[in-house]
Amino acid sequence: MTASSPAPNGKRVLLAKPRGYCAGVDRAVVTVEKALEKYGAPVYVRKEIVHNKHVVETLRERGVIFVDETSEVPEGALVVFSAHGVSPAVHEEAARRNLRTIDATCPLVTKVHKEVNRFARDDYDILLIGHEGHEEVEGTSGEAPDRVQLVDTPEDVEKVTVRDPSKVVWLSQTTLSVDETMERVEQLKERFPELADPPSDDICYATSNRQFAVKAMAAECDLVLVVGSRNSSNSKRLVEVALQAGAKDAHLIDYAREVDEQWLQGVETVGVTSGASVPDVLVLELLDYLAERGWKDVQEVTTANEKITFALPRELRDEKARSGVR
């Protein structure tokens, strides 16, 4: 969808829709909020519940304690596993230490875990396209560490070794750039012509939708501002996608105050979007910041309407029904 003509002063904002929270992030954040209400503080969370600085700091103020490893949680305490998922080894350690657990893994990540298990059972070599060190990749690989090989860079494609070229499948991290992932798949297929595709798309609907929305407006933008945190894979991809799709400049920011005034010099059209773990309040603050500097004309560029929601983990569903939380 093409936005309408600029405002009289030439300054306008193109606001991408969809943007911000996806269903998996919404579910994970509400899970922690409900756990606090039901069980009281402290609630421990392994890793960041979602990759967003504002969300993590807000929950920390309410009594959430974020830890890197399950071993840091006191025996018998309550721990929530983040939206990015964990390996079976983490579940086993939690059970050994008598921890009460609530699993807030995004259902779309769980789907990829199940695919790994299925292909490992069928004795496939699994090529997981993803970013080394990302929590989601660690959890997914941990489902079948002896069968999964990570493919991050073009160099990794050359290093892959398989036992039987007719029994190889590719899967992917859910938050990647769609275009970059397909580029990696083509490189893998040159080496392994019989490479099997996932049974369904692994890249999450929200990641794809946000990238498509940015592509629809990028060519009209002198500057694209992506609200999101540095450790958010899908937010970083939005900056890359904006530049590849024709934006003259693009930057990732957590808060409006991080905008460098120099970025705005000579700029008429500013594109605004946000990653899938970003609450819309941060986007509204950025729109206020821009309005104060003359960018008052905001035009929404809509490429999809998202209606997907996920049920809360079973431990909290009764609470959900009583409180009317979606």
PDB file of N, CA and C in Angstrom, residues 86-89 113 116-117 128 136-146 148:
ATOM      1  N   VAL A  86      13.960 -23.483  25.576  1.00  0.00           N
ATOM      2  CA  VAL A  86      15.124 -24.078  26.228  1.00  0.00           C
ATOM      3  C   VAL A  86      15.273 -25.524  25.760  1.00  0.00           C
ATOM      4  N   SER A  87      16.462 -26.070  25.969  1.00  0.00           N
ATOM      5  CA  SER A  87      16.740 -27.451  25.565  1.00  0.00           C
ATOM      6  C   SER A  87      16.215 -28.424  26.624  1.00  0.00           C
ATOM      7  N   PRO A  88      16.083 -29.708  26.261  1.00  0.00           N
ATOM      8  CA  PRO A  88      15.676 -30.715  27.256  1.00  0.00           C
ATOM      9  C   PRO A  88      16.602 -30.748  28.473  1.00  0.00           C
ATOM     10  N   ALA A  89      17.895 -30.464  28.260  1.00  0.00           N
ATOM     11  CA  ALA A  89      18.853 -30.487  29.380  1.00  0.00           C
ATOM     12  C   ALA A  89      18.477 -29.469  30.448  1.00  0.00           C
ATOM     13  N   HIS A 113      11.070 -27.039  17.521  1.00  0.00           N
ATOM     14  CA  HIS A 113      11.632 -28.092  18.389  1.00  0.00           C
ATOM     15  C   HIS A 113      11.054 -29.456  18.004  1.00  0.00           C
ATOM     16  N   VAL A 116      12.576 -30.748  14.850  1.00  0.00           N
ATOM     17  CA  VAL A 116      13.907 -31.315  15.100  1.00  0.00           C
ATOM     18  C   VAL A 116      13.771 -32.742  15.612  1.00  0.00           C
ATOM     19  N   ASN A 117      12.881 -32.949  16.578  1.00  0.00           N
ATOM     20  CA  ASN A 117      12.695 -34.293  17.140  1.00  0.00           C
ATOM     21  C   ASN A 117      12.231 -35.288  16.085  1.00  0.00           C
ATOM     22  N   LEU A 128      20.374 -26.265  10.683  1.00  0.00           N
ATOM     23  CA  LEU A 128      19.594 -25.199  11.320  1.00  0.00           C
ATOM     24  C   LEU A 128      20.180 -23.845  10.922  1.00  0.00           C
ATOM     25  N   GLU A 136      17.440 -18.876  21.141  1.00  0.00           N
ATOM     26  CA  GLU A 136      16.522 -19.784  20.442  1.00  0.00           C
ATOM     27  C   GLU A 136      17.291 -20.910  19.754  1.00  0.00           C
ATOM     28  N   VAL A 137      18.408 -20.564  19.134  1.00  0.00           N
ATOM     29  CA  VAL A 137      19.232 -21.561  18.445  1.00  0.00           C
ATOM     30  C   VAL A 137      19.771 -22.587  19.438  1.00  0.00           C
ATOM     31  N   GLU A 138      20.198 -22.109  20.625  1.00  0.00           N
ATOM     32  CA  GLU A 138      20.737 -23.027  21.638  1.00  0.00           C
ATOM     33  C   GLU A 138      19.665 -24.021  22.088  1.00  0.00           C
ATOM     34  N   GLY A 139      18.442 -23.500  22.310  1.00  0.00           N
ATOM     35  CA  GLY A 139      17.351 -24.384  22.740  1.00  0.00           C
ATOM     36  C   GLY A 139      16.967 -25.385  21.667  1.00  0.00           C
ATOM     37  N   THR A 140      16.874 -24.922  20.420  1.00  0.00           N
ATOM     38  CA  THR A 140      16.474 -25.799  19.314  1.00  0.00           C
ATOM     39  C   THR A 140      17.535 -26.862  19.053  1.00  0.00           C
ATOM     40  N   SER A 141      18.799 -26.443  19.010  1.00  0.00           N
ATOM     41  CA  SER A 141      19.896 -27.402  18.776  1.00  0.00           C
ATOM     42  C   SER A 141      19.935 -28.456  19.877  1.00  0.00           C
ATOM     43  N   GLY A 142      19.601 -28.035  21.096  1.00  0.00           N
ATOM     44  CA  GLY A 142      19.664 -28.938  22.241  1.00  0.00           C
ATOM     45  C   GLY A 142      18.659 -30.074  22.193  1.00  0.00           C
ATOM     46  N   GLU A 143      17.684 -30.005  21.301  1.00  0.00           N
ATOM     47  CA  GLU A 143      16.721 -31.106  21.151  1.00  0.00           C
ATOM     48  C   GLU A 143      17.388 -32.352  20.565  1.00  0.00           C
ATOM     49  N   ALA A 144      18.411 -32.148  19.725  1.00  0.00           N
ATOM     50  CA  ALA A 144      19.105 -33.290  19.105  1.00  0.00           C
ATOM     51  C   ALA A 144      20.520 -32.842  18.715  1.00  0.00           C
ATOM     52  N   PRO A 145      21.358 -32.563  19.720  1.00  0.00           N
ATOM     53  CA  PRO A 145      22.670 -31.964  19.447  1.00  0.00           C
ATOM     54  C   PRO A 145      23.545 -32.780  18.504  1.00  0.00           C
ATOM     55  N   ASP A 146      23.359 -34.102  18.475  1.00  0.00           N
ATOM     56  CA  ASP A 146      24.196 -34.937  17.600  1.00  0.00           C
ATOM     57  C   ASP A 146      23.708 -34.949  16.157  1.00  0.00           C
ATOM     58  N   VAL A 148      22.036 -31.896  14.766  1.00  0.00           N
ATOM     59  CA  VAL A 148      21.859 -30.518  14.281  1.00  0.00           C
ATOM     60  C   VAL A 148      23.210 -29.853  14.016  1.00  0.00           C
TER      61      VAL A 148
END
